């Protein structure tokens, strides 16, 4: 009977203690059987070097003891004073999201945000009222600059105006979110730059 070259049987090993898988790192029944290993030779002492002192034994039970309780976290992460943080109205977060999504939606979300700020109620708390003014100022300025940019496209200046408007809008929106998440007011909500 002829066999295919791919169906070769491994040659029988005449020595039963020889394990070819053991030489290349595979686990075989012989290597898993726990054959005793020869002890490794002790290293020879080096002249002029003092040996390391013996280490203290480690108590294995200490690893399983419960860790001490962590201190209570402060109400506001990262704040040093222990005053509770007043939650910002979700409407402010929504308007900031509309400001930041104005670029990919080609200004549609900015128009929705402008309508929400104009016809929505201003928050009663002082730090959040400054965010309301900041959003109103940002959206009105962006609307006027966008109209001017579209008109100025005729004289090849509009693309530059619209590009600057995109950067200005994203920076102001991100800065407002940064301050709002920390419960801080906008320092200069009527200013032209970041705040």
GROMACS .gro file of C-alpha atoms in nm:
model
  195
    1UNK     CA    1   0.000   0.000   0.000
    2UNK     CA    2   0.135   0.340  -0.094
    3UNK     CA    3   0.099   0.628   0.137
    4UNK     CA    4   0.091   0.993   0.049
    5UNK     CA    5   0.396   1.196   0.145
    6UNK     CA    6   0.179   1.406   0.376
    7UNK     CA    7   0.071   1.096   0.574
    8UNK     CA    8   0.411   1.005   0.711
    9UNK     CA    9   0.421   0.844   1.047
   10UNK     CA   10   0.679   0.978   1.289
   11UNK     CA   11   0.969   0.739   1.336
   12UNK     CA   12   0.956   0.529   1.647
   13UNK     CA   13   1.193   0.659   1.912
   14UNK     CA   14   1.406   0.378   2.050
   15UNK     CA   15   1.464   0.560   2.381
   16UNK     CA   16   1.141   0.606   2.583
   17UNK     CA   17   1.291   0.883   2.799
   18UNK     CA   18   1.355   1.108   2.502
   19UNK     CA   19   1.081   1.369   2.455
   20UNK     CA   20   1.135   1.579   2.137
   21UNK     CA   21   0.861   1.824   2.243
   22UNK     CA   22   1.050   1.900   2.560
   23UNK     CA   23   1.338   2.044   2.356
   24UNK     CA   24   1.126   2.305   2.182
   25UNK     CA   25   0.903   2.406   2.474
   26UNK     CA   26   0.586   2.211   2.403
   27UNK     CA   27   0.401   2.038   2.685
   28UNK     CA   28   0.379   1.667   2.631
   29UNK     CA   29   0.264   1.387   2.861
   30UNK     CA   30   0.625   1.308   2.944
   31UNK     CA   31   0.708   1.668   3.032
   32UNK     CA   32   0.392   1.699   3.241
   33UNK     CA   33   0.467   1.379   3.433
   34UNK     CA   34   0.704   1.571   3.655
   35UNK     CA   35   1.038   1.421   3.575
   36UNK     CA   36   1.291   1.530   3.833
   37UNK     CA   37   1.532   1.800   3.723
   38UNK     CA   38   1.895   1.804   3.805
   39UNK     CA   39   1.976   2.069   4.067
   40UNK     CA   40   2.139   2.381   3.932
   41UNK     CA   41   2.496   2.438   4.040
   42UNK     CA   42   2.562   2.705   4.299
   43UNK     CA   43   2.721   3.018   4.155
   44UNK     CA   44   3.083   3.063   4.237
   45UNK     CA   45   3.153   3.349   4.480
   46UNK     CA   46   3.310   3.656   4.325
   47UNK     CA   47   3.621   3.785   4.495
   48UNK     CA   48   3.579   4.131   4.651
   49UNK     CA   49   3.197   4.131   4.648
   50UNK     CA   50   3.004   4.091   4.971
   51UNK     CA   51   2.706   3.858   4.950
   52UNK     CA   52   2.354   3.998   4.979
   53UNK     CA   53   2.202   3.975   5.326
   54UNK     CA   54   1.922   3.723   5.367
   55UNK     CA   55   1.576   3.867   5.316
   56UNK     CA   56   1.313   3.855   5.584
   57UNK     CA   57   1.037   3.605   5.519
   58UNK     CA   58   0.711   3.749   5.387
   59UNK     CA   59   0.391   3.680   5.577
   60UNK     CA   60   0.154   3.532   5.318
   61UNK     CA   61  -0.151   3.610   5.533
   62UNK     CA   62  -0.084   3.985   5.504
   63UNK     CA   63  -0.162   3.970   5.133
   64UNK     CA   64  -0.516   3.850   5.205
   65UNK     CA   65  -0.604   4.102   5.476
   66UNK     CA   66  -0.849   4.373   5.369
   67UNK     CA   67  -0.699   4.708   5.279
   68UNK     CA   68  -0.776   5.004   5.503
   69UNK     CA   69  -1.086   5.198   5.404
   70UNK     CA   70  -1.029   5.485   5.162
   71UNK     CA   71  -1.130   5.833   5.272
   72UNK     CA   72  -1.460   5.968   5.148
   73UNK     CA   73  -1.420   6.145   4.812
   74UNK     CA   74  -1.506   6.511   4.803
   75UNK     CA   75  -1.836   6.604   4.634
   76UNK     CA   76  -1.647   6.771   4.349
   77UNK     CA   77  -1.352   6.586   4.208
   78UNK     CA   78  -1.041   6.799   4.211
   79UNK     CA   79  -1.183   7.079   4.425
   80UNK     CA   80  -1.002   7.160   4.745
   81UNK     CA   81  -1.285   7.332   4.922
   82UNK     CA   82  -1.552   7.103   5.057
   83UNK     CA   83  -1.849   7.302   4.931
   84UNK     CA   84  -2.108   7.095   4.747
   85UNK     CA   85  -2.124   7.160   4.375
   86UNK     CA   86  -2.451   7.293   4.238
   87UNK     CA   87  -2.555   7.094   3.935
   88UNK     CA   88  -2.566   7.294   3.612
   89UNK     CA   89  -2.895   7.297   3.422
   90UNK     CA   90  -2.892   7.046   3.139
   91UNK     CA   91  -3.010   7.315   2.899
   92UNK     CA   92  -2.670   7.483   2.923
   93UNK     CA   93  -2.496   7.158   2.832
   94UNK     CA   94  -2.738   7.110   2.542
   95UNK     CA   95  -2.667   7.457   2.402
   96UNK     CA   96  -2.292   7.398   2.429
   97UNK     CA   97  -2.341   7.071   2.239
   98UNK     CA   98  -2.534   7.259   1.971
   99UNK     CA   99  -2.251   7.514   1.949
  100UNK     CA  100  -1.992   7.241   1.908
  101UNK     CA  101  -2.203   7.056   1.648
  102UNK     CA  102  -2.251   7.375   1.445
  103UNK     CA  103  -1.952   7.295   1.226
  104UNK     CA  104  -2.053   6.944   1.108
  105UNK     CA  105  -2.418   7.048   1.067
  106UNK     CA  106  -2.322   7.359   0.865
  107UNK     CA  107  -2.476   7.592   1.122
  108UNK     CA  108  -2.815   7.426   1.159
  109UNK     CA  109  -2.752   7.328   1.520
  110UNK     CA  110  -2.623   7.681   1.591
  111UNK     CA  111  -2.956   7.823   1.473
  112UNK     CA  112  -3.142   7.579   1.700
  113UNK     CA  113  -2.910   7.675   1.988
  114UNK     CA  114  -2.968   8.046   1.924
  115UNK     CA  115  -3.345   7.995   1.936
  116UNK     CA  116  -3.312   7.791   2.256
  117UNK     CA  117  -3.102   8.059   2.427
  118UNK     CA  118  -3.319   8.348   2.308
  119UNK     CA  119  -3.652   8.199   2.409
  120UNK     CA  120  -3.539   7.994   2.708
  121UNK     CA  121  -3.529   8.121   3.063
  122UNK     CA  122  -3.198   8.235   3.203
  123UNK     CA  123  -3.078   8.032   3.505
  124UNK     CA  124  -3.126   8.190   3.846
  125UNK     CA  125  -2.783   8.099   3.987
  126UNK     CA  126  -2.508   8.353   3.923
  127UNK     CA  127  -2.239   8.126   3.772
  128UNK     CA  128  -2.487   7.975   3.528
  129UNK     CA  129  -2.635   8.311   3.428
  130UNK     CA  130  -2.291   8.410   3.298
  131UNK     CA  131  -2.290   8.096   3.080
  132UNK     CA  132  -2.630   8.196   2.939
  133UNK     CA  133  -2.497   8.541   2.843
  134UNK     CA  134  -2.179   8.382   2.701
  135UNK     CA  135  -2.380   8.142   2.484
  136UNK     CA  136  -2.609   8.419   2.360
  137UNK     CA  137  -2.310   8.638   2.271
  138UNK     CA  138  -2.131   8.348   2.099
  139UNK     CA  139  -2.429   8.244   1.887
  140UNK     CA  140  -2.528   8.595   1.778
  141UNK     CA  141  -2.169   8.680   1.684
  142UNK     CA  142  -2.138   8.351   1.494
  143UNK     CA  143  -2.462   8.417   1.305
  144UNK     CA  144  -2.351   8.765   1.198
  145UNK     CA  145  -2.001   8.644   1.103
  146UNK     CA  146  -2.145   8.352   0.903
  147UNK     CA  147  -2.371   8.584   0.701
  148UNK     CA  148  -2.078   8.820   0.643
  149UNK     CA  149  -1.856   8.528   0.540
  150UNK     CA  150  -2.110   8.402   0.288
  151UNK     CA  151  -2.144   8.752   0.140
  152UNK     CA  152  -1.766   8.801   0.129
  153UNK     CA  153  -1.718   8.480  -0.072
  154UNK     CA  154  -1.782   8.697  -0.377
  155UNK     CA  155  -1.451   8.880  -0.321
  156UNK     CA  156  -1.260   8.568  -0.207
  157UNK     CA  157  -1.242   8.679   0.155
  158UNK     CA  158  -1.539   8.480   0.283
  159UNK     CA  159  -1.358   8.146   0.306
  160UNK     CA  160  -1.102   8.300   0.543
  161UNK     CA  161  -1.379   8.457   0.755
  162UNK     CA  162  -1.567   8.129   0.776
  163UNK     CA  163  -1.249   7.938   0.864
  164UNK     CA  164  -1.170   8.179   1.148
  165UNK     CA  165  -1.533   8.158   1.261
  166UNK     CA  166  -1.513   7.777   1.284
  167UNK     CA  167  -1.204   7.791   1.506
  168UNK     CA  168  -1.348   8.070   1.722
  169UNK     CA  169  -1.678   7.884   1.768
  170UNK     CA  170  -1.514   7.553   1.865
  171UNK     CA  171  -1.274   7.721   2.110
  172UNK     CA  172  -1.551   7.920   2.279
  173UNK     CA  173  -1.778   7.617   2.301
  174UNK     CA  174  -1.505   7.395   2.448
  175UNK     CA  175  -1.402   7.664   2.699
  176UNK     CA  176  -1.762   7.709   2.810
  177UNK     CA  177  -1.805   7.336   2.867
  178UNK     CA  178  -1.477   7.328   3.060
  179UNK     CA  179  -1.594   7.603   3.296
  180UNK     CA  180  -1.947   7.464   3.327
  181UNK     CA  181  -1.833   7.116   3.431
  182UNK     CA  182  -1.629   7.273   3.710
  183UNK     CA  183  -1.917   7.492   3.829
  184UNK     CA  184  -1.728   7.813   3.751
  185UNK     CA  185  -1.877   8.124   3.590
  186UNK     CA  186  -1.743   8.270   3.267
  187UNK     CA  187  -1.512   8.555   3.380
  188UNK     CA  188  -1.604   8.790   3.095
  189UNK     CA  189  -1.920   8.662   2.924
  190UNK     CA  190  -1.955   8.971   2.702
  191UNK     CA  191  -1.596   8.954   2.578
  192UNK     CA  192  -1.500   8.869   2.221
  193UNK     CA  193  -1.237   8.610   2.294
  194UNK     CA  194  -1.258   8.297   2.511
  195UNK     CA  195  -1.392   8.458   2.824
   0.00000   0.00000   0.00000
